[in-house]
Amino acid sequence: MSELKQVWPEKYALRYREKGYWRGETMSGFLAQRARETPDRIAVIGGEQRWTYAGLLERANENAARFLALGLRPGERVVVQLPNIPEFLSVVFGLFRANLIPVFALPAHRVTEISHFVEKAQASAYVITAGDGGFDYRVLAREVRARAIGLRHVVVIGDAEEFRALDYIPCSEQALPPLPSPAEVAFLQISGGSTGLPKLIPRTHDDYIYSFRASADICGLGKDSVFMAALPVAHNFPMSSPGVFGALYAGSRIVMCPSPSAEAAFALIEQERVTMTGVVPPLALLWMQAASTSKYDISSLEVLLVGGAKFMPEAASRVRAALGCTLQQVFGMAEGLVNYTRLDDPDDIIVNTQGRPISPDDEVLIVDDYGNPVADGEPGQLLTRGPYTIRSYHNDDAANARAFTEDGYYRTGDIVSRTGEGYLVVRGRAGDHINRAGEKVSAEEIEDQLLAHPGVFDAAVVSIPDPYLGERSCAFIIPKGESPGVAALKAFVRGRGLAEFKVPDQIVFVGAFQTTAVGKVNRKVLRQQLREQFLKTVPRGL
Ligand code: OOB
């Protein structure tokens, strides 16, 4: 089994400990502490369920004993694919308590992605819910099991059919293992990067707890706060910025919202007196529009976090009037660095910037194509390292060589500028992915899928500005003879077992691609040319 590690050079690790960023806490340790301090306060609400801190801890410990009863051993990986339900927390904290390593898949992922995670992480188990949003995850689990050798267990919340129902696994009698070292990897996050299939991001207890503890502080979460998870909670943003983990750390109450629609979200905000939640820009636009005619009282909402993709200043300036709350912009990445506007920042900063880093020890470099720092206000590539930014991906030498500099900076692929006060403004990006309403789609990954179609000679996938999604995907296809047709090609990609958000939004058939002077197609240049051609010939917004 390839070793799981995330290591900062000793001098940095020492500094991060000395400065009190890394305090030696663990995921299981902090939850147990909260349960001791405030056992009877509500920790999480979802559907008909309301669990106290003591109740969440008890369920997590029971689940830990069940996972051990399956024969899983500390350090083994478990892919978790669960929607926004309280069991997300009892499963994940159960895994933490058994020293098992969750790998966080999104509910939208399908057989191609899940099998990739199982193989890449060498996972032994896969935890799902029977069904959600009209989708039967047991059908998916069958497909995954047929492909992913090494997967020993499928554990289901709800009706398990031929798999193991979590609630009916007898708890192991053996003692729970000692808590892990805080420097160990706690889980694997998924990257939304620009090349190929998603990469796995190992995060340690030390670094991740620092990021959400500090986030909870910056966002003003406390014991009386009610945090609603509206986006799929497996995403880094609703998980830790400040997210459900930040909320638990602060002793707040969590509301699991099953769908981010304005109707579902507003009903829960009214019912549970939610004070804070986070959304991607397209949802913020929808919510602002819906609020003007909504019958719900959302006056309890104090802070709306918006991030995952660029929130345009025009829209940002309308949040307070439309929703009656403070906007907090968040620009982060599953690899680490997270920036926030501060709650007491002047409106000009809140509206026009994507915030500044969490930590005084977040090192931010903005450089030109030759690696030279640019002046404030000038756009450049964002590189970063710090106390919660990873130094390497899991088991991926090629990606590591591309994504990290020799002195340990992560190349974010984002083009940003910095204001005189140290706030970042996102201006674009260097890498080729489509940021579709906050979901990152790798152009290369979709091109690979399209090329598998017998009627496709060549394919180039590009991002096109979209007034609602921010960006959408457009695939330019050179057919091999007769065109396979748009609908058939979309159905083909869908049939390859990918998240729905990866199916090209648009498909355009062309006769040829321009080639560069030497006759070789540079994919980056080609994508740029196609994007420009498209924007010249098709009116914006279509
Ligand atoms: C969040 O994480 P990821 O890993 O899904 O995506 C990271 C990328 C960034 O590199 C950037 O390209 C884009 O998403 N992004 C933004 C943004 N926030 C993220 N681009 C413009 N403006 C923003 N406010 O998306 C994520 C993780 C933690 C907190 C928030 C978002």
Coordinates of C-alpha atoms and ligand atoms in Angstrom, one line a residue:
M1 CA 0.0 0.0 0.0
S2 CA 1.6 3.3 -1.0
E3 CA 2.4 5.3 2.0
L4 CA 0.2 8.2 3.0
K5 CA 2.1 11.2 4.0
Q6 CA 2.1 15.0 4.0
V7 CA 5.4 16.4 5.3
W8 CA 6.6 20.0 5.7
P9 CA 10.3 20.6 6.1
E10 CA 11.3 20.5 9.7
K11 CA 12.0 24.2 10.1
Y12 CA 8.5 25.0 8.9
A13 CA 6.8 22.4 11.0
L14 CA 8.7 23.8 14.0
R15 CA 7.6 27.3 13.3
Y16 CA 4.0 26.4 12.7
R17 CA 4.0 24.6 16.1
E18 CA 5.8 27.4 17.9
K19 CA 3.4 30.0 16.6
G20 CA 0.5 27.9 17.9
Y21 CA -1.1 27.1 14.5
W22 CA -0.6 23.4 15.0
R23 CA -1.7 22.6 18.5
G24 CA -1.5 18.8 18.5
E25 CA -5.3 18.4 18.2
T26 CA -6.9 15.6 16.3
M27 CA -10.3 15.3 14.6
S28 CA -11.6 12.7 17.1
G29 CA -10.0 14.5 20.0
F30 CA -11.6 17.9 19.4
L31 CA -15.1 16.4 18.9
A32 CA -14.8 14.4 22.1
Q33 CA -13.7 17.6 23.9
R34 CA -16.8 19.5 22.6
A35 CA -19.0 16.6 23.7
R36 CA -17.6 16.8 27.2
E37 CA -18.0 20.6 27.3
T38 CA -21.5 20.9 25.9
P39 CA -23.0 17.4 25.7
D40 CA -26.6 18.6 25.5
R41 CA -26.3 21.3 22.9
I42 CA -27.5 20.4 19.4
A43 CA -24.7 19.6 17.1
V44 CA -26.5 18.7 13.9
I45 CA -30.0 18.8 12.4
G46 CA -31.1 17.1 9.2
G47 CA -34.5 15.8 8.2
E48 CA -36.2 14.6 11.3
Q49 CA -33.0 14.2 13.2
R50 CA -31.5 16.4 15.9
W51 CA -28.4 15.1 17.5
T52 CA -26.6 16.6 20.5
Y53 CA -22.9 16.8 20.7
A54 CA -22.9 13.8 23.1
G55 CA -25.3 12.0 20.6
L56 CA -23.0 12.7 17.6
L57 CA -20.0 11.4 19.5
E58 CA -21.8 8.3 20.6
R59 CA -22.9 7.5 17.1
A60 CA -19.4 8.2 15.8
N61 CA -17.8 5.8 18.3
E62 CA -20.4 3.1 17.5
N63 CA -19.6 3.5 13.8
A64 CA -15.9 3.2 14.6
A65 CA -16.5 -0.1 16.3
R66 CA -18.6 -1.2 13.3
F67 CA -15.8 -0.4 10.9
L68 CA -13.3 -2.3 13.0
A69 CA -15.8 -5.2 13.2
L70 CA -15.6 -5.4 9.4
G71 CA -11.9 -6.1 9.7
L72 CA -10.7 -2.7 8.6
R73 CA -7.4 -1.8 10.1
P74 CA -6.0 1.6 11.0
G75 CA -4.6 3.5 8.0
E76 CA -6.9 1.8 5.4
R77 CA -8.8 4.1 3.1
V78 CA -12.6 4.4 2.8
V79 CA -14.3 6.3 0.0
V80 CA -17.2 8.2 1.5
Q81 CA -20.0 9.4 -0.9
L82 CA -22.8 10.9 1.1
P83 CA -25.2 13.8 0.7
N84 CA -26.0 16.5 3.3
I85 CA -27.3 14.3 6.0
P86 CA -26.3 14.1 9.7
E87 CA -24.8 10.6 9.0
F88 CA -22.1 12.3 7.0
L89 CA -20.7 13.4 10.3
S90 CA -21.3 10.2 12.3
V91 CA -19.6 8.2 9.5
V92 CA -16.7 10.5 9.0
F93 CA -16.0 10.9 12.7
G94 CA -16.5 7.2 13.1
L95 CA -13.7 6.6 10.5
F96 CA -11.5 9.1 12.2
R97 CA -12.0 7.4 15.5
A98 CA -11.0 4.0 14.0
N99 CA -8.0 5.7 12.4
L100 CA -9.4 5.0 9.0
I101 CA -8.8 7.5 6.2
P102 CA -11.9 8.9 4.5
V103 CA -11.6 9.8 0.8
F104 CA -14.2 12.5 0.1
A105 CA -16.2 11.9 -3.1
L106 CA -19.0 14.2 -4.2
P107 CA -22.6 12.9 -4.6
A108 CA -22.3 13.8 -8.3
H109 CA -19.4 11.4 -9.0
R110 CA -20.0 8.3 -11.0
V111 CA -18.3 5.0 -11.7
T112 CA -15.3 6.5 -13.5
E113 CA -14.4 8.9 -10.8
I114 CA -15.2 6.5 -7.9
S115 CA -13.2 3.7 -9.4
H116 CA -10.4 6.1 -9.9
F117 CA -10.5 7.1 -6.2
V118 CA -10.7 3.5 -5.0
E119 CA -7.6 2.6 -7.1
K120 CA -5.6 5.7 -6.5
A121 CA -6.2 5.6 -2.8
Q122 CA -6.1 1.8 -2.6
A123 CA -9.4 2.0 -0.7
S124 CA -10.8 -1.1 1.0
A125 CA -14.3 0.2 1.6
Y126 CA -17.0 2.5 0.1
V127 CA -19.7 4.1 2.1
I128 CA -22.9 5.3 0.4
T129 CA -26.5 6.1 1.1
A130 CA -29.1 3.8 -0.5
G131 CA -30.5 6.6 -2.6
D132 CA -30.6 10.4 -2.8
G133 CA -32.2 12.9 -5.2
G134 CA -33.7 10.1 -7.2
F135 CA -30.4 8.3 -7.7
D136 CA -29.7 4.7 -6.5
Y137 CA -26.2 4.6 -5.2
R138 CA -26.3 0.8 -4.8
V139 CA -26.5 0.5 -8.6
L140 CA -23.4 2.7 -8.8
A141 CA -21.7 0.5 -6.1
R142 CA -22.3 -2.6 -8.2
E143 CA -20.5 -0.9 -11.1
V144 CA -17.7 0.2 -8.9
R145 CA -17.2 -3.2 -7.4
A146 CA -17.1 -4.8 -10.9
R147 CA -14.2 -2.4 -11.8
A148 CA -12.3 -1.7 -8.7
I149 CA -10.4 -4.8 -7.5
G150 CA -9.4 -4.5 -3.9
L151 CA -12.6 -2.9 -2.7
R152 CA -13.7 -5.4 0.0
H153 CA -16.7 -3.7 1.5
V154 CA -19.7 -1.6 0.5
V155 CA -21.4 -0.1 3.5
V156 CA -24.9 1.5 3.1
I157 CA -26.9 3.9 5.1
G158 CA -30.4 2.7 4.7
D159 CA -31.6 -0.4 2.8
A160 CA -28.4 -2.2 1.8
E161 CA -29.7 -5.0 -0.5
E162 CA -26.7 -7.3 -1.0
F163 CA -24.3 -4.9 0.8
R164 CA -23.7 -4.2 4.5
A165 CA -26.2 -2.0 6.3
L166 CA -24.2 0.2 8.6
D167 CA -26.7 0.1 11.4
Y168 CA -26.8 -3.7 11.4
I169 CA -23.1 -4.3 11.6
P170 CA -22.5 -5.5 15.2
C171 CA -20.0 -3.3 17.0
S172 CA -16.6 -4.9 17.6
E173 CA -15.7 -5.7 21.2
Q174 CA -12.1 -4.6 20.7
A175 CA -11.0 -1.3 22.2
L176 CA -10.9 1.7 19.9
P177 CA -7.3 2.4 18.9
P178 CA -5.3 5.3 20.5
L179 CA -5.7 8.6 18.8
P180 CA -3.3 9.2 15.9
S181 CA -0.4 11.6 15.8
P182 CA -1.7 15.0 14.8
A183 CA 1.0 15.1 12.1
E184 CA -0.6 12.1 10.3
V185 CA -2.9 12.3 7.3
A186 CA -6.5 12.5 8.5
F187 CA -8.2 12.2 5.1
L188 CA -7.9 12.6 1.3
Q189 CA -9.7 15.5 -0.4
I190 CA -10.3 15.6 -4.1
S191 CA -8.7 18.2 -6.3
G192 CA -10.6 19.9 -9.0
G193 CA -7.4 20.5 -11.0
S194 CA -6.9 21.2 -14.7
T195 CA -5.2 18.0 -15.8
G196 CA -6.8 14.6 -16.1
L197 CA -8.8 12.8 -13.4
P198 CA -9.0 14.4 -9.9
K199 CA -5.9 14.1 -7.8
L200 CA -6.0 13.1 -4.1
I201 CA -5.0 15.7 -1.5
P202 CA -3.7 14.4 1.8
R203 CA -4.5 16.7 4.7
T204 CA -3.2 16.3 8.2
H205 CA -5.0 16.8 11.5
D206 CA -2.6 19.6 12.4
D207 CA -3.0 21.6 9.2
Y208 CA -6.7 21.1 8.5
I209 CA -7.8 21.8 12.1
Y210 CA -5.8 25.0 12.0
S211 CA -7.5 26.1 8.8
F212 CA -11.0 25.6 10.1
R213 CA -10.4 26.8 13.6
A214 CA -9.0 30.0 12.2
S215 CA -11.8 30.2 9.7
A216 CA -14.4 29.8 12.4
D217 CA -12.8 32.7 14.2
I218 CA -12.5 35.0 11.1
C219 CA -16.2 34.2 10.2
G220 CA -17.4 34.9 13.8
L221 CA -18.8 31.4 14.5
G222 CA -19.6 30.8 18.2
K223 CA -21.8 28.6 20.4
D224 CA -24.9 30.6 19.4
S225 CA -24.3 30.4 15.7
V226 CA -26.3 28.2 13.4
F227 CA -24.4 27.2 10.3
M228 CA -26.2 25.7 7.3
A229 CA -24.4 23.4 4.8
A230 CA -26.2 24.2 1.5
L231 CA -23.5 23.0 -0.9
P232 CA -22.5 19.3 -1.0
V233 CA -20.6 19.0 2.3
A234 CA -17.8 16.9 0.9
H235 CA -16.5 20.0 -0.8
N236 CA -13.7 21.8 1.0
F237 CA -15.7 25.0 1.1
P238 CA -18.8 23.8 3.1
M239 CA -16.5 21.4 5.0
S240 CA -14.0 23.7 6.4
S241 CA -14.4 27.4 5.3
P242 CA -15.5 27.6 8.0
G243 CA -17.9 24.8 7.1
V244 CA -19.3 22.0 9.2
F245 CA -16.0 21.2 10.8
G246 CA -15.4 24.8 11.8
A247 CA -18.9 24.9 13.2
L248 CA -18.3 21.8 15.3
Y249 CA -15.0 23.2 16.5
A250 CA -16.8 26.4 17.6
G251 CA -19.6 24.5 19.3
S252 CA -22.2 25.8 16.9
R253 CA -25.3 24.1 15.5
I254 CA -25.2 22.6 12.0
V255 CA -28.2 22.4 9.7
M256 CA -27.8 20.0 6.8
C257 CA -29.7 21.3 3.8
P258 CA -30.6 18.6 1.3
S259 CA -30.7 20.9 -1.7
P260 CA -29.3 24.4 -2.3
S261 CA -32.5 25.6 -4.0
A262 CA -33.8 28.9 -2.6
E263 CA -37.1 27.2 -1.6
A264 CA -35.4 24.5 0.5
A265 CA -32.7 26.7 1.9
F266 CA -35.0 29.6 2.9
A267 CA -37.5 27.3 4.5
L268 CA -34.7 25.9 6.7
I269 CA -33.2 29.3 7.4
E270 CA -36.6 30.4 8.8
Q271 CA -37.3 27.2 10.7
E272 CA -33.9 26.8 12.3
R273 CA -32.9 30.5 12.6
V274 CA -29.8 29.9 10.5
T275 CA -27.1 32.7 11.0
M276 CA -24.5 31.7 8.4
T277 CA -24.2 29.7 5.2
G278 CA -22.0 29.5 2.1
V279 CA -22.9 29.4 -1.6
V280 CA -21.3 29.6 -5.1
P281 CA -21.9 32.8 -7.1
P282 CA -24.7 31.4 -9.3
L283 CA -26.6 30.4 -6.2
A284 CA -26.1 33.7 -4.6
L285 CA -27.7 35.3 -7.8
L286 CA -30.7 32.9 -7.6
W287 CA -31.2 33.5 -3.9
M288 CA -31.0 37.3 -4.3
Q289 CA -33.7 37.0 -7.0
A290 CA -35.9 34.7 -5.0
A291 CA -35.7 36.7 -1.8
S292 CA -37.7 39.6 -3.3
T293 CA -40.8 37.4 -3.6
S294 CA -40.1 34.7 -1.0
K295 CA -42.6 34.1 1.7
Y296 CA -39.9 33.0 4.2
D297 CA -38.4 35.0 6.9
I298 CA -34.7 34.9 6.4
S299 CA -33.9 37.8 8.8
S300 CA -31.8 35.5 11.1
L301 CA -29.1 35.2 8.4
E302 CA -26.1 37.4 9.4
V303 CA -23.4 36.2 7.0
L304 CA -23.4 34.8 3.5
L305 CA -20.1 33.4 2.3
V306 CA -19.7 33.4 -1.4
G307 CA -16.8 31.5 -3.1
G308 CA -15.7 28.7 -5.4
A309 CA -15.7 31.0 -8.4
K310 CA -15.5 34.7 -9.0
F311 CA -18.3 36.8 -7.6
M312 CA -18.7 39.8 -9.8
P313 CA -18.6 43.2 -8.0
E314 CA -22.0 44.3 -9.4
A315 CA -23.7 41.2 -7.8
A316 CA -21.6 41.4 -4.7
S317 CA -22.7 45.0 -4.1
R318 CA -26.4 43.9 -4.0
V319 CA -26.1 41.1 -1.3
R320 CA -26.8 43.3 1.7
A321 CA -29.9 44.9 0.3
A322 CA -31.3 41.7 -1.2
L323 CA -30.7 39.3 1.6
G324 CA -30.2 41.6 4.6
C325 CA -26.8 40.1 5.6
T326 CA -23.1 40.7 5.4
L327 CA -21.3 39.3 2.4
Q328 CA -18.0 37.5 3.1
Q329 CA -16.1 36.6 0.0
V330 CA -14.0 33.4 0.2
F331 CA -11.3 32.4 -2.3
G332 CA -9.9 29.0 -1.4
M333 CA -8.7 25.7 -2.7
A334 CA -8.8 22.1 -1.5
E335 CA -5.0 22.1 -1.6
G336 CA -4.9 24.7 1.2
L337 CA -4.8 28.5 1.0
V338 CA -8.0 30.2 1.9
N339 CA -8.7 34.0 1.7
Y340 CA -11.6 35.8 3.3
T341 CA -12.8 39.4 3.3
R342 CA -13.2 40.3 7.0
L343 CA -16.6 41.0 8.5
D344 CA -15.6 44.5 9.5
D345 CA -13.9 45.4 6.2
P346 CA -15.2 48.5 4.3
D347 CA -17.7 47.7 1.6
D348 CA -15.2 48.5 -1.1
I349 CA -13.0 45.6 0.0
I350 CA -15.9 43.2 0.6
V351 CA -17.4 43.9 -2.9
N352 CA -14.2 44.2 -5.0
T353 CA -11.8 41.7 -3.6
Q354 CA -11.7 38.0 -2.8
G355 CA -10.1 38.6 0.6
R356 CA -6.8 38.0 2.3
P357 CA -5.2 34.8 3.6
I358 CA -6.2 33.2 6.9
S359 CA -2.7 33.1 8.3
P360 CA 0.2 35.6 8.8
D361 CA 2.4 32.7 7.7
D362 CA 0.6 32.1 4.4
E363 CA 3.3 33.0 1.9
V364 CA 1.8 34.5 -1.2
L365 CA 3.9 35.1 -4.4
I366 CA 2.5 36.7 -7.5
V367 CA 4.8 36.2 -10.4
D368 CA 5.1 36.7 -14.2
D369 CA 5.8 34.0 -16.7
Y370 CA 9.5 34.1 -15.8
G371 CA 8.9 33.7 -12.1
N372 CA 9.6 37.4 -11.2
P373 CA 7.3 39.0 -8.7
V374 CA 4.9 41.6 -10.2
A375 CA 4.0 44.9 -8.6
D376 CA 0.9 45.4 -6.6
G377 CA -2.2 45.8 -8.8
E378 CA -0.5 43.8 -11.7
P379 CA -1.9 40.4 -12.6
G380 CA 0.4 37.4 -12.1
Q381 CA 0.4 33.7 -11.2
L382 CA -0.4 32.9 -7.6
L383 CA 2.0 30.6 -5.8
T384 CA 1.6 29.9 -2.2
R385 CA 3.0 27.9 0.8
G386 CA 2.0 27.9 4.4
P387 CA 0.8 26.1 7.5
Y388 CA -2.2 24.4 5.8
T389 CA -1.1 24.3 2.2
I390 CA 0.0 20.8 1.0
R391 CA 3.5 20.1 -0.2
S392 CA 2.5 17.2 -2.4
Y393 CA -0.4 15.2 -3.8
H394 CA -0.9 11.5 -3.0
N395 CA 0.9 9.0 -5.2
D396 CA 1.3 11.2 -8.2
D397 CA 4.9 12.1 -9.2
A398 CA 4.0 13.8 -12.5
A399 CA 1.4 16.1 -10.9
N400 CA 3.8 16.9 -8.0
A401 CA 6.5 17.9 -10.4
R402 CA 4.1 20.2 -12.2
A403 CA 2.2 21.7 -9.3
F404 CA 5.0 22.5 -6.8
T405 CA 8.1 24.5 -7.1
E406 CA 11.4 23.2 -5.8
D407 CA 11.1 25.4 -2.6
G408 CA 7.6 24.0 -1.9
Y409 CA 5.3 26.6 -3.3
Y410 CA 2.0 25.3 -4.7
R411 CA 1.2 26.7 -8.2
T412 CA -2.5 27.5 -7.8
G413 CA -3.0 28.1 -11.6
D414 CA -4.9 31.2 -10.6
I415 CA -4.1 34.7 -12.0
V416 CA -4.5 37.3 -9.3
S417 CA -3.4 40.8 -8.3
R418 CA -2.8 42.1 -4.9
T419 CA -4.0 45.4 -3.5
G420 CA -1.8 47.6 -1.4
E421 CA -3.5 46.3 1.7
G422 CA -2.7 42.6 0.8
Y423 CA -6.1 41.6 -0.5
L424 CA -6.3 39.4 -3.6
V425 CA -8.4 40.0 -6.6
V426 CA -8.9 36.9 -8.9
R427 CA -8.4 37.9 -12.5
G428 CA -8.4 34.6 -14.3
R429 CA -6.5 31.4 -14.5
A430 CA -3.5 29.9 -16.2
G431 CA -4.6 26.3 -16.2
D432 CA -7.2 24.8 -18.5
H433 CA -10.2 24.0 -16.6
I434 CA -13.8 25.1 -16.7
N435 CA -15.1 26.6 -13.4
R436 CA -18.7 25.7 -13.9
A437 CA -20.6 27.2 -11.0
G438 CA -17.8 26.3 -8.7
E439 CA -17.3 22.8 -10.0
K440 CA -13.9 22.5 -11.7
V441 CA -13.9 20.4 -14.9
S442 CA -10.6 19.5 -16.4
A443 CA -10.6 20.2 -20.2
E444 CA -8.1 17.3 -20.6
E445 CA -10.3 14.8 -18.8
I446 CA -13.3 15.5 -21.0
E447 CA -11.2 15.5 -24.2
D448 CA -10.0 12.0 -23.2
Q449 CA -13.5 10.8 -22.8
L450 CA -14.7 12.3 -26.1
L451 CA -11.7 10.8 -28.0
A452 CA -12.9 7.4 -26.9
H453 CA -16.0 7.8 -29.2
P454 CA -15.4 6.0 -32.5
G455 CA -16.8 9.0 -34.5
V456 CA -14.4 11.5 -32.9
F457 CA -11.1 12.3 -34.7
D458 CA -10.1 15.1 -32.3
A459 CA -11.6 17.1 -29.5
A460 CA -10.8 20.4 -27.7
V461 CA -12.8 21.5 -24.6
V462 CA -12.8 25.1 -23.6
S463 CA -14.5 27.4 -21.1
I464 CA -17.0 29.9 -22.4
P465 CA -18.3 32.8 -20.3
D466 CA -21.8 32.2 -19.1
P467 CA -24.0 34.8 -17.4
Y468 CA -25.4 32.3 -14.9
L469 CA -22.8 29.5 -14.4
G470 CA -19.9 31.9 -14.7
E471 CA -18.4 29.5 -17.2
R472 CA -19.7 26.6 -19.2
S473 CA -18.0 24.0 -21.3
C474 CA -17.9 23.8 -25.0
A475 CA -16.4 20.9 -26.9
F476 CA -15.1 21.4 -30.4
I477 CA -15.1 18.2 -32.3
I478 CA -13.5 17.1 -35.6
P479 CA -15.6 14.1 -36.6
K480 CA -14.1 11.0 -38.3
G481 CA -16.4 11.3 -41.3
E482 CA -20.0 11.7 -40.5
S483 CA -20.8 13.7 -37.4
P484 CA -22.0 11.6 -34.5
G485 CA -24.5 14.4 -33.5
V486 CA -24.7 16.5 -30.4
A487 CA -27.2 14.5 -28.4
A488 CA -25.5 11.2 -29.1
L489 CA -22.1 12.5 -28.1
K490 CA -23.5 14.0 -24.9
A491 CA -25.2 10.7 -24.1
F492 CA -21.9 8.9 -24.8
V493 CA -20.0 11.1 -22.3
R494 CA -22.8 10.5 -19.7
G495 CA -22.6 6.8 -20.4
R496 CA -18.9 6.8 -19.6
G497 CA -19.9 7.1 -15.9
L498 CA -18.9 10.7 -15.1
A499 CA -20.4 13.4 -12.9
E500 CA -23.2 15.2 -14.8
F501 CA -21.5 18.5 -14.5
K502 CA -18.7 17.2 -16.8
V503 CA -21.0 16.5 -19.8
P504 CA -20.1 19.3 -22.3
D505 CA -22.8 22.1 -22.2
Q506 CA -22.3 22.7 -25.8
I507 CA -20.8 20.8 -28.7
V508 CA -19.6 22.4 -32.0
F509 CA -18.4 20.3 -34.9
V510 CA -15.6 21.8 -37.0
G511 CA -13.6 20.6 -40.1
A512 CA -10.1 21.2 -38.7
F513 CA -8.1 22.9 -35.9
Q514 CA -5.5 25.4 -36.8
T515 CA -2.1 24.1 -36.1
T516 CA 1.0 26.0 -34.9
A517 CA 3.9 26.9 -37.3
V518 CA 5.6 23.5 -36.8
G519 CA 2.4 21.7 -37.5
K520 CA 2.0 20.5 -33.9
V521 CA -1.0 21.4 -31.9
N522 CA -0.3 23.1 -28.6
R523 CA -3.4 22.3 -26.7
K524 CA -3.3 25.5 -24.7
V525 CA -3.0 27.7 -27.7
L526 CA -5.6 25.7 -29.6
R527 CA -8.1 26.1 -26.7
Q528 CA -7.4 29.8 -26.6
Q529 CA -7.9 30.2 -30.4
L530 CA -11.2 28.2 -30.3
R531 CA -12.5 30.3 -27.4
E532 CA -11.7 33.5 -29.2
Q533 CA -13.3 32.3 -32.4
F534 CA -16.4 31.2 -30.5
L535 CA -16.7 34.6 -28.8
K536 CA -16.3 36.5 -32.0
T537 CA -19.0 34.5 -33.9
V538 CA -21.5 33.8 -31.2
P539 CA -23.0 36.6 -29.2
R540 CA -22.2 36.5 -25.5
G541 CA -24.5 34.6 -23.3
L542 CA -25.7 32.2 -25.9
Ligands
OOB1 C1 -12.8 25.9 -3.7 O1 -11.9 24.8 -3.8 P1 -11.6 24.0 -5.2 O2 -10.4 23.1 -4.8 O3 -12.9 23.3 -5.6 O4 -11.2 25.0 -6.3 C2 -10.1 25.9 -6.1 C3 -10.2 26.9 -7.3 C4 -9.2 28.1 -7.1 O5 -7.9 27.7 -7.4 C5 -9.8 29.1 -8.0 O6 -9.5 28.8 -9.3 C6 -11.3 28.9 -7.8 O7 -11.4 27.5 -7.4 N1 -11.9 29.8 -6.8 C7 -12.3 31.1 -7.0 C8 -12.8 31.5 -5.8 N2 -12.8 30.5 -4.9 C9 -12.3 29.5 -5.5 N3 -12.1 31.9 -8.1 C10 -12.5 33.1 -8.0 N4 -13.1 33.6 -6.8 C11 -13.3 32.9 -5.7 N5 -13.8 33.4 -4.6 O8 -13.4 26.3 -4.7 C12 -12.9 26.5 -2.4 C13 -12.3 26.0 -1.3 C14 -12.4 26.5 -0.1 C15 -13.1 27.7 0.1 C16 -13.8 28.3 -1.0 C17 -13.7 27.7 -2.3

